[in-house]
Amino acid sequence: MTTSSPYYITTAIDYPNAHPHVGHIYEKIIADLYARWHRISGYKVYFMTGTDENGQKLQKSSAKHHLNTADFIAYFSDSFRTTCKIFDISHTRFIRTTEAAHHHAVNFFWDKLSKNGYIYSGDYEGHYCYGCEQFYPENQAVNELCPVHGTPLHMLKESGYFFRLSHFQNKVIQHIEDNPQFIYPHAARDEMLSRLRREPLRDLSITRKNSGWGIPVPKKNEYVIYTWFDALINYYTPIHTQEFPQNAWPCNLHVIGKDITWFHTVIWPAMLMAIDIPLPKTVYVHGMVLDGQGQKMSKTRGNVITPQKLLQYFDLDSIRYFFIRSIPSGSDGKLSFDQMKSKHNNELSNEWGNLVSRVIKLTIKRCGQHISAPISWTDSNAENNLIKDKHDLYTKTQNFMHRFEHHKAMDALFAEISQINAHINEQKPWSIEDADALYQVLYTFIYRISVLCALLTAFLPDSSKSIWENVLKIHFNSDHPLSQSEFLQSKNIQKLPKFTLQASSAIIFKKIMTENFDLTLKS
Ligand code: MSP
């Protein structure tokens, strides 16, 4: 890796037929965590999210509200964009699939697929769900009901165009088998592999009758392209238009929910293989955010909690803390405001916030605001140990992040917080009288806290930034404050940094006192 190596990460693109709910923002936060992690690790990050706008379902929803489809979609797309902004999601591109740039990329795919002989015209008859906009094979259409919505499927006969998906069965299996890093977690990988080995792949119907909405099939305006087929191509759009550099492809990471794994790990790879474009390196599949009763949160079920409702009680970092640490990677997780409160008060505020405040206050009181590395150490290995421990904690966290086990990464960081707290209680710096010994002890604590703060930047960006910039300025020489990334990457033992400390009057993670959370739905 060089400092300029690209790291391209995406979320799924959302349907803009309603305001976002907590499940949508959960996905953005997880993707944002990986984006920020790679930034502090020195990569140039390209991070894309956006809205999926060409489905006929959206046309139907707008008609129900007697609204113009384009206006209806623009309104909700804006709501997704604004929510990302409010949640400080660090994306570098927000794509709307009604953009001309995206239409160009889709036409490019269509042409190449046709030239390569993977598109043909024909008739299709099968069980269709209007909600999912897809046909279901017999074995999934139990009692002729949609496996997702539970509503009756419609027998539909359509003529149109097909993608030769069946041709790619063995190739996709082979790719998944040969590349263990292609799908995380491995439970999702195993599920896809067993389905692929069990079910023969059928060719995919990739057009619908043109009802005035969608991307028309090139030179066949009576059809539009099936919305999933066009939506998947969004990931390639900024590469096709050269908005992102060519070496940002293959995309490093698609972050998606488990309900759409098949599209991303079977259909999308087959589309790319068919036109000889390398496959994304990893598809990371997260679980679902569930309501208090353990039901998936979704608009159809009417049990959604809005992201704004979360913000009424919690700040951004408390929300991130809960999502990242309390929902194990790949698992579903119940949203509980009471648990969020107790985690905020007991872990963020008591363990981390208090640690920072009390060490900074004590150091300023006993050693002053400016502290440099001690000139001599009682223990000759102390300097080496500091650098080594920083490196070890960084590597440990990185290993978890490479395996997409972000909850374990967070556990490791909070284990270090507990350990520092325990060391403080053992060493009782407030009662050390020897000035040199005290200075060494406090420098060590400040140094360990700054390592944590730098690493936590990806997980808890708001509080970490404010601690880094306001409470704990770090430099190698007097006028150049270090960034978190510079500090983490530096291995030079000659260069233990200097700190300028600022007693913060603001309490870090103020306690939440709310007794009863009002969960009334307002969207
Ligand atoms: N438009 C398609 C994705 C196309 S990607 C080429 C779609 N849209 S969606 O709005 O229904 O979902 C967008 C993302 O949000 C998906 O990854 C989905 O899994 C995720 N979630 C939707 N509800 C969710 C929860 N309750 N919890 C967590 N994620 C959820 O699918």
XYZ file of C-alpha atoms and ligand atoms in Angstrom:
554
model
C 0.000 0.000 0.000
C 1.245 3.481 -0.850
C -0.297 6.554 0.673
C -2.241 7.161 -2.504
C -3.646 3.650 -2.955
C -7.363 3.923 -3.711
C -9.981 2.219 -1.608
C -13.432 2.174 -3.218
C -16.387 1.391 -0.978
C -20.131 1.493 -1.619
C -23.428 1.011 0.179
C -26.545 -0.381 -1.501
C -28.578 2.362 -3.131
C -31.922 2.954 -1.427
C -35.410 3.130 -2.882
C -36.558 6.732 -2.505
C -40.248 5.990 -1.968
C -40.299 7.084 1.672
C -38.003 8.737 4.201
C -35.055 6.643 5.385
C -35.442 4.535 8.513
C -32.929 3.356 11.074
C -32.045 0.236 9.020
C -30.848 2.444 6.165
C -28.692 4.590 8.414
C -27.250 1.494 10.089
C -25.836 0.400 6.724
C -24.392 3.852 6.064
C -22.720 3.944 9.476
C -21.088 0.548 8.966
C -19.828 1.569 5.519
C -18.668 4.909 6.909
C -16.706 3.097 9.616
C -14.769 1.142 6.981
C -14.277 4.288 4.881
C -12.859 6.190 7.841
C -10.767 3.231 8.929
C -9.092 3.083 5.536
C -8.545 6.834 5.555
C -6.636 6.719 8.829
C -4.744 3.745 7.435
C -3.467 5.968 4.641
C -5.708 5.122 1.656
C -7.371 7.557 -0.702
C -11.001 6.593 -0.125
C -13.789 6.772 -2.720
C -17.073 6.202 -0.944
C -20.381 6.101 -2.810
C -23.975 5.879 -1.665
C -27.184 7.024 -3.339
C -30.706 6.227 -4.470
C -32.154 3.591 -6.797
C -34.706 5.484 -8.864
C -35.778 3.581 -11.950
C -38.188 0.993 -10.570
C -41.767 0.851 -11.750
C -42.682 0.453 -8.089
C -41.684 4.091 -7.618
C -43.897 5.131 -10.482
C -46.797 3.326 -8.788
C -46.070 4.929 -5.400
C -45.993 8.422 -6.886
C -49.240 7.772 -8.775
C -50.885 6.711 -5.526
C -50.029 10.122 -4.112
C -51.086 11.865 -7.350
C -47.560 13.195 -7.758
C -45.228 13.509 -10.672
C -42.785 10.580 -10.461
C -39.618 12.650 -10.939
C -40.661 15.159 -8.244
C -41.732 12.428 -5.840
C -38.394 10.664 -6.214
C -36.338 13.858 -6.020
C -38.058 14.729 -2.746
C -37.238 11.404 -1.072
C -33.792 11.148 -2.623
C -33.086 14.490 -1.003
C -34.277 13.130 2.300
C -31.695 10.299 2.050
C -28.979 12.769 1.114
C -29.853 15.087 4.003
C -29.937 12.210 6.485
C -26.441 11.182 5.379
C -25.305 14.738 5.982
C -26.918 14.920 9.416
C -25.222 11.640 10.350
C -21.883 12.950 9.066
C -21.502 10.077 6.606
C -18.222 10.750 4.824
C -19.260 9.666 1.305
C -17.528 11.342 -1.615
C -20.278 10.699 -4.170
C -24.067 10.446 -3.908
C -25.430 8.781 -7.027
C -28.981 8.983 -8.356
C -29.685 6.370 -10.995
C -31.769 8.852 -12.989
C -28.546 10.792 -13.739
C -27.385 10.904 -17.344
C -23.961 9.587 -16.259
C -25.583 6.413 -14.972
C -27.661 5.966 -18.134
C -24.427 6.083 -20.156
C -22.875 3.375 -18.024
C -26.001 1.199 -18.344
C -26.013 1.603 -22.134
C -22.350 0.657 -22.193
C -23.109 -2.559 -20.267
C -26.073 -3.389 -22.480
C -24.059 -2.944 -25.680
C -21.165 -5.031 -24.469
C -23.401 -7.797 -23.138
C -25.259 -7.902 -26.451
C -22.054 -7.951 -28.481
C -20.722 -10.777 -26.313
C -23.911 -12.770 -26.965
C -25.280 -12.761 -23.414
C -28.573 -11.020 -24.150
C -31.369 -12.614 -26.196
C -35.078 -11.996 -26.720
C -37.808 -14.459 -25.723
C -40.929 -15.110 -23.637
C -41.108 -15.624 -19.937
C -43.870 -16.985 -17.780
C -43.656 -17.213 -14.019
C -44.692 -16.093 -10.553
C -44.084 -12.373 -10.250
C -44.059 -10.062 -7.214
C -44.790 -6.427 -8.039
C -43.315 -5.347 -4.681
C -39.945 -6.994 -5.363
C -40.190 -6.455 -9.119
C -38.965 -9.967 -9.709
C -40.044 -13.452 -10.781
C -39.782 -16.260 -8.227
C -38.995 -19.842 -9.252
C -41.425 -22.601 -8.122
C -39.277 -23.694 -5.183
C -39.315 -20.193 -3.663
C -42.945 -19.442 -4.412
C -44.395 -21.613 -1.639
C -48.235 -21.491 -1.820
C -47.769 -18.941 -4.593
C -46.836 -16.325 -2.001
C -43.931 -13.888 -2.201
C -41.145 -15.099 0.147
C -40.380 -11.470 1.106
C -43.802 -9.822 1.334
C -46.024 -12.838 1.985
C -48.486 -11.439 -0.580
C -49.944 -13.489 -3.513
C -47.683 -13.752 -6.545
C -49.092 -13.006 -9.994
C -48.789 -15.379 -12.916
C -47.205 -13.220 -15.576
C -46.234 -13.895 -19.142
C -43.822 -11.417 -20.687
C -41.877 -11.172 -23.836
C -38.642 -9.284 -23.575
C -34.914 -9.726 -23.177
C -32.947 -12.186 -21.113
C -29.489 -12.325 -19.651
C -27.779 -15.718 -19.975
C -27.244 -16.070 -16.248
C -27.325 -19.866 -16.537
C -24.024 -19.744 -18.412
C -22.227 -18.470 -15.301
C -23.241 -21.005 -12.683
C -19.922 -22.850 -12.495
C -17.870 -19.720 -12.966
C -19.555 -17.973 -10.050
C -19.217 -21.060 -7.848
C -15.559 -21.289 -8.782
C -14.958 -17.634 -8.006
C -16.587 -17.887 -4.579
C -14.664 -21.055 -3.792
C -11.334 -19.656 -4.912
C -11.714 -16.318 -3.142
C -12.572 -16.746 0.530
C -12.473 -12.961 0.952
C -15.212 -12.451 -1.666
C -18.157 -12.779 0.744
C -18.115 -11.922 4.447
C -19.230 -13.215 6.844
C -18.586 -16.795 5.804
C -22.068 -17.877 6.876
C -23.403 -15.750 3.989
C -20.791 -17.259 1.678
C -21.795 -20.806 2.660
C -25.461 -19.998 2.116
C -24.821 -18.671 -1.402
C -22.599 -21.613 -2.291
C -25.093 -24.204 -1.139
C -27.917 -22.483 -3.040
C -25.757 -22.293 -6.167
C -24.828 -25.961 -5.920
C -28.435 -26.949 -5.320
C -30.386 -24.824 -7.819
C -29.691 -24.588 -11.520
C -29.454 -20.906 -12.454
C -32.184 -19.737 -14.806
C -31.666 -16.972 -17.320
C -32.813 -13.622 -15.998
C -35.594 -11.560 -17.519
C -33.992 -8.112 -17.734
C -36.636 -5.940 -19.380
C -40.156 -4.754 -18.596
C -42.769 -3.090 -20.807
C -42.054 0.634 -20.950
C -44.724 2.400 -18.948
C -42.968 5.757 -19.057
C -40.430 5.260 -16.290
C -37.006 3.582 -16.296
C -34.020 3.327 -18.605
C -35.162 2.413 -22.129
C -33.483 -0.524 -23.833
C -31.150 0.898 -26.495
C -32.987 1.042 -29.842
C -36.011 -0.792 -28.334
C -37.931 1.955 -26.603
C -40.950 -0.214 -25.971
C -38.942 -1.825 -23.156
C -37.147 -0.505 -20.110
C -34.312 -2.279 -18.350
C -35.251 -4.282 -15.259
C -34.490 -2.026 -12.338
C -32.185 -4.441 -10.464
C -30.126 -4.884 -13.605
C -29.631 -1.142 -13.958
C -29.198 -0.537 -10.213
C -26.241 -2.903 -9.863
C -24.398 -1.048 -12.587
C -24.389 2.091 -10.402
C -21.211 0.817 -8.749
C -19.380 1.025 -12.051
C -20.837 4.362 -13.192
C -18.183 6.696 -11.711
C -15.460 4.469 -13.152
C -17.085 4.461 -16.578
C -17.403 8.244 -16.582
C -13.842 8.561 -15.237
C -15.078 10.554 -12.309
C -13.168 8.070 -10.131
C -9.715 6.932 -11.283
C -9.543 3.695 -13.244
C -7.405 2.082 -10.559
C -10.269 2.468 -8.059
C -11.734 -0.597 -9.791
C -12.121 -3.406 -8.821
C -14.191 -1.926 -6.046
C -12.823 -2.956 -2.657
C -16.044 -3.321 -0.736
C -19.799 -3.442 -1.277
C -21.655 -3.087 2.027
C -25.168 -4.549 1.738
C -27.957 -6.092 3.815
C -28.527 -9.843 3.855
C -31.805 -9.598 1.892
C -29.912 -8.642 -1.273
C -26.901 -10.972 -1.094
C -27.955 -13.040 -4.122
C -28.064 -9.981 -6.399
C -24.585 -8.906 -5.307
C -22.784 -12.213 -5.147
C -24.355 -14.079 -8.077
C -26.081 -11.771 -10.573
C -23.655 -8.832 -10.371
C -20.537 -11.038 -10.678
C -22.083 -12.821 -13.678
C -22.797 -9.463 -15.357
C -19.189 -8.388 -14.835
C -17.763 -11.719 -15.984
C -19.849 -11.473 -19.136
C -18.037 -8.316 -20.186
C -14.638 -9.167 -18.733
C -14.599 -6.615 -15.957
C -12.860 -7.769 -12.764
C -15.138 -8.538 -9.832
C -15.332 -6.475 -6.651
C -12.953 -7.752 -4.002
C -15.436 -8.145 -1.153
C -19.159 -8.089 -0.521
C -19.804 -7.546 3.173
C -23.277 -8.626 4.279
C -24.716 -7.053 7.406
C -27.712 -8.210 9.437
C -30.993 -6.421 9.930
C -32.003 -3.863 12.513
C -35.041 -5.300 14.300
C -37.733 -3.555 16.303
C -38.279 -4.260 20.016
C -40.356 -7.338 19.120
C -37.609 -8.787 16.955
C -39.256 -7.959 13.604
C -37.220 -6.557 10.710
C -37.744 -2.843 10.530
C -39.354 -1.969 7.231
C -41.826 0.434 5.759
C -44.053 -2.431 4.606
C -44.341 -3.683 8.197
C -45.021 -0.150 9.445
C -42.610 -0.536 12.379
C -39.943 1.934 11.343
C -38.103 4.251 13.685
C -36.741 7.314 11.954
C -33.100 8.330 12.286
C -34.378 11.665 13.628
C -36.027 9.852 16.514
C -32.625 8.485 17.522
C -31.144 11.964 17.398
C -33.837 13.267 19.702
C -32.170 11.321 22.542
C -28.649 10.391 21.490
C -25.688 12.061 19.863
C -24.045 10.676 16.738
C -21.274 8.799 18.486
C -23.607 7.074 20.945
C -25.678 5.827 18.017
C -22.559 4.618 16.212
C -21.262 3.011 19.391
C -24.446 0.976 19.781
C -24.606 -0.095 16.129
C -20.943 -1.000 15.852
C -20.391 -2.748 19.181
C -23.774 -4.098 20.240
C -24.861 -5.637 16.956
C -22.266 -8.328 16.213
C -21.049 -8.098 12.643
C -23.292 -10.083 10.299
C -26.022 -10.636 12.927
C -29.426 -9.054 13.283
C -29.812 -6.710 16.229
C -32.730 -5.361 18.211
C -32.882 -1.631 18.609
C -33.316 -0.809 22.280
C -33.262 2.776 23.503
C -32.815 1.616 27.110
C -29.748 -0.369 26.141
C -28.390 2.540 24.154
C -28.783 4.745 27.194
C -27.077 2.313 29.538
C -24.195 1.774 27.115
C -23.790 5.494 26.663
C -23.756 6.182 30.413
C -21.733 3.196 31.610
C -19.275 2.640 28.800
C -18.842 5.800 26.764
C -19.263 8.301 29.545
C -17.968 6.460 32.639
C -15.148 4.492 31.079
C -13.884 6.536 28.137
C -15.077 10.114 28.768
C -14.060 10.089 32.430
C -10.691 8.555 31.670
C -9.823 11.350 29.272
C -11.055 14.113 31.585
C -9.389 12.900 34.739
C -5.993 12.154 33.199
C -5.862 15.475 31.382
C -6.903 17.414 34.488
C -4.402 15.666 36.724
C -1.571 16.095 34.233
C -2.218 19.799 33.774
C -2.415 20.241 37.529
C 0.808 18.384 38.315
C 2.956 18.849 35.187
C 1.526 21.797 33.266
C -0.056 22.037 29.861
C 2.966 21.247 27.687
C 4.467 17.861 28.111
C 7.270 16.252 26.133
C 8.691 12.772 26.409
C 10.671 12.330 29.659
C 14.426 12.772 29.140
C 15.266 9.692 31.122
C 13.102 6.745 32.050
C 13.358 4.591 35.161
C 12.634 1.562 33.013
C 14.978 1.438 30.024
C 12.376 -0.398 27.920
C 9.614 2.102 28.571
C 9.968 4.022 25.289
C 10.185 0.881 23.221
C 7.177 -0.526 24.993
C 5.079 2.541 24.274
C 5.763 2.340 20.554
C 5.354 -1.430 20.531
C 2.039 -1.291 22.405
C 0.747 1.317 19.973
C 1.742 -0.897 17.071
C 0.211 -3.993 18.687
C -3.139 -2.345 19.383
C -3.233 -0.910 15.852
C -2.457 -4.327 14.365
C -4.977 -6.103 16.563
C -7.718 -3.649 15.578
C -6.690 -3.843 11.933
C -6.862 -7.643 11.951
C -10.441 -7.523 13.180
C -11.300 -4.869 10.592
C -9.762 -6.979 7.820
C -12.066 -9.812 8.853
C -15.021 -7.386 9.079
C -15.408 -8.084 12.781
C -15.865 -4.467 13.757
C -17.623 -5.317 17.039
C -14.497 -7.216 18.119
C -12.296 -4.310 17.045
C -14.355 -2.082 19.311
C -14.132 -4.669 22.124
C -10.335 -4.604 21.806
C -10.246 -0.807 22.068
C -12.539 -0.799 25.084
C -10.479 -3.542 26.724
C -7.513 -1.165 26.478
C -9.630 1.594 28.055
C -10.476 -0.716 30.971
C -6.838 -1.623 31.316
C -5.713 1.994 31.520
C -8.408 2.668 34.102
C -7.186 -0.339 36.094
C -3.540 0.812 35.848
C -4.502 4.248 37.106
C -6.234 2.727 40.089
C -3.207 0.530 40.801
C -0.547 3.198 40.314
C -2.497 6.012 42.009
C -0.644 8.843 40.250
C -2.293 11.453 42.512
C -0.244 10.093 45.397
C 3.144 9.827 43.632
C 5.454 12.388 45.138
C 8.632 11.952 43.125
C 8.332 14.477 40.271
C 10.257 12.421 37.675
C 8.343 9.241 38.416
C 5.025 11.092 38.255
C 5.955 12.717 34.951
C 6.758 9.356 33.379
C 3.541 7.787 34.599
C 1.393 10.635 33.325
C 3.191 10.855 29.979
C 2.554 7.145 29.527
C -1.165 7.504 30.238
C -1.486 10.496 27.929
C 0.329 8.605 25.186
C -1.902 5.529 25.548
C -5.018 7.719 25.522
C -3.873 9.386 22.308
C -3.342 6.008 20.626
C -6.912 5.114 21.547
C -8.243 8.453 20.419
C -6.519 8.084 17.028
C -7.885 4.570 16.528
C -11.361 5.526 17.705
C -11.495 8.262 15.050
C -13.043 5.774 12.629
C -15.551 4.459 15.168
C -16.514 7.583 17.113
C -15.448 10.411 14.803
C -17.183 13.292 16.513
C -15.863 12.860 20.028
C -12.445 11.673 18.836
C -12.013 14.738 16.652
C -12.986 17.035 19.449
C -10.617 15.327 21.913
C -7.816 15.293 19.335
C -8.162 18.911 18.330
C -9.221 20.578 21.547
C -8.009 18.556 24.470
C -4.895 16.753 23.336
C -2.874 18.444 20.585
C 0.019 16.269 19.510
C 3.204 17.346 17.727
C 6.658 16.144 16.868
C 7.893 19.696 16.643
C 6.174 22.713 18.037
C 4.233 24.069 15.091
C 3.016 20.968 13.274
C 0.082 19.215 14.970
C -0.081 15.581 13.920
C -3.058 14.018 12.244
C -4.369 10.760 13.658
C -3.065 8.930 10.619
C 0.463 10.439 10.898
C 0.583 9.536 14.552
C -0.558 5.960 13.959
C 1.821 5.364 11.083
C 4.929 6.789 12.787
C 7.324 4.131 14.009
C 10.225 6.376 14.894
C 11.268 5.860 18.467
C 13.352 9.054 18.445
C 10.129 10.880 17.979
C 7.912 10.380 20.959
C 5.570 13.314 20.558
C 4.892 16.378 22.629
C 1.390 17.179 23.861
C -0.351 20.439 24.491
C -3.208 19.759 26.844
C -6.340 21.743 27.250
C -8.640 21.192 30.198
C -11.996 20.792 28.551
C -14.852 22.498 30.273
C -17.283 20.461 28.155
C -18.071 17.056 29.627
C -17.190 14.334 27.156
C -20.332 12.179 26.741
C -22.724 13.961 29.043
C -24.929 11.439 30.883
C -28.386 10.731 29.470
C -31.051 11.132 32.136
C -34.235 10.445 30.109
C -36.393 7.912 31.946
C -39.021 7.127 29.321
C -38.348 7.190 25.619
C -41.213 8.224 23.429
C -41.151 5.820 20.504
C -44.264 7.133 18.838
C -43.669 6.902 15.130
C -43.454 10.109 13.240
C -42.118 9.901 9.726
N -32.559 -0.597 -4.078
C -32.197 -1.863 -3.561
C -30.682 -2.012 -3.515
C -30.014 -1.867 -4.848
S -28.280 -1.954 -4.685
C -27.743 -2.034 -6.274
C -32.740 -1.993 -2.134
N -33.126 -0.872 -1.549
S -33.723 -0.765 -0.046
O -34.012 0.625 0.172
O -34.791 -1.692 0.128
O -32.571 -1.239 0.918
C -31.314 -0.586 0.880
C -30.359 -1.213 1.881
O -30.883 -1.033 3.202
C -30.200 -2.718 1.652
O -28.850 -3.104 1.798
C -31.035 -3.314 2.765
O -30.582 -4.576 3.188
C -30.849 -2.271 3.852
N -31.924 -2.334 4.834
C -33.260 -2.180 4.639
N -33.910 -2.419 5.811
C -33.007 -2.722 6.779
C -33.056 -3.034 8.140
N -34.185 -3.099 8.824
N -31.875 -3.223 8.776
C -30.658 -3.122 8.138
N -30.588 -2.849 6.854
C -31.733 -2.674 6.164
O -32.741 -3.109 -1.619
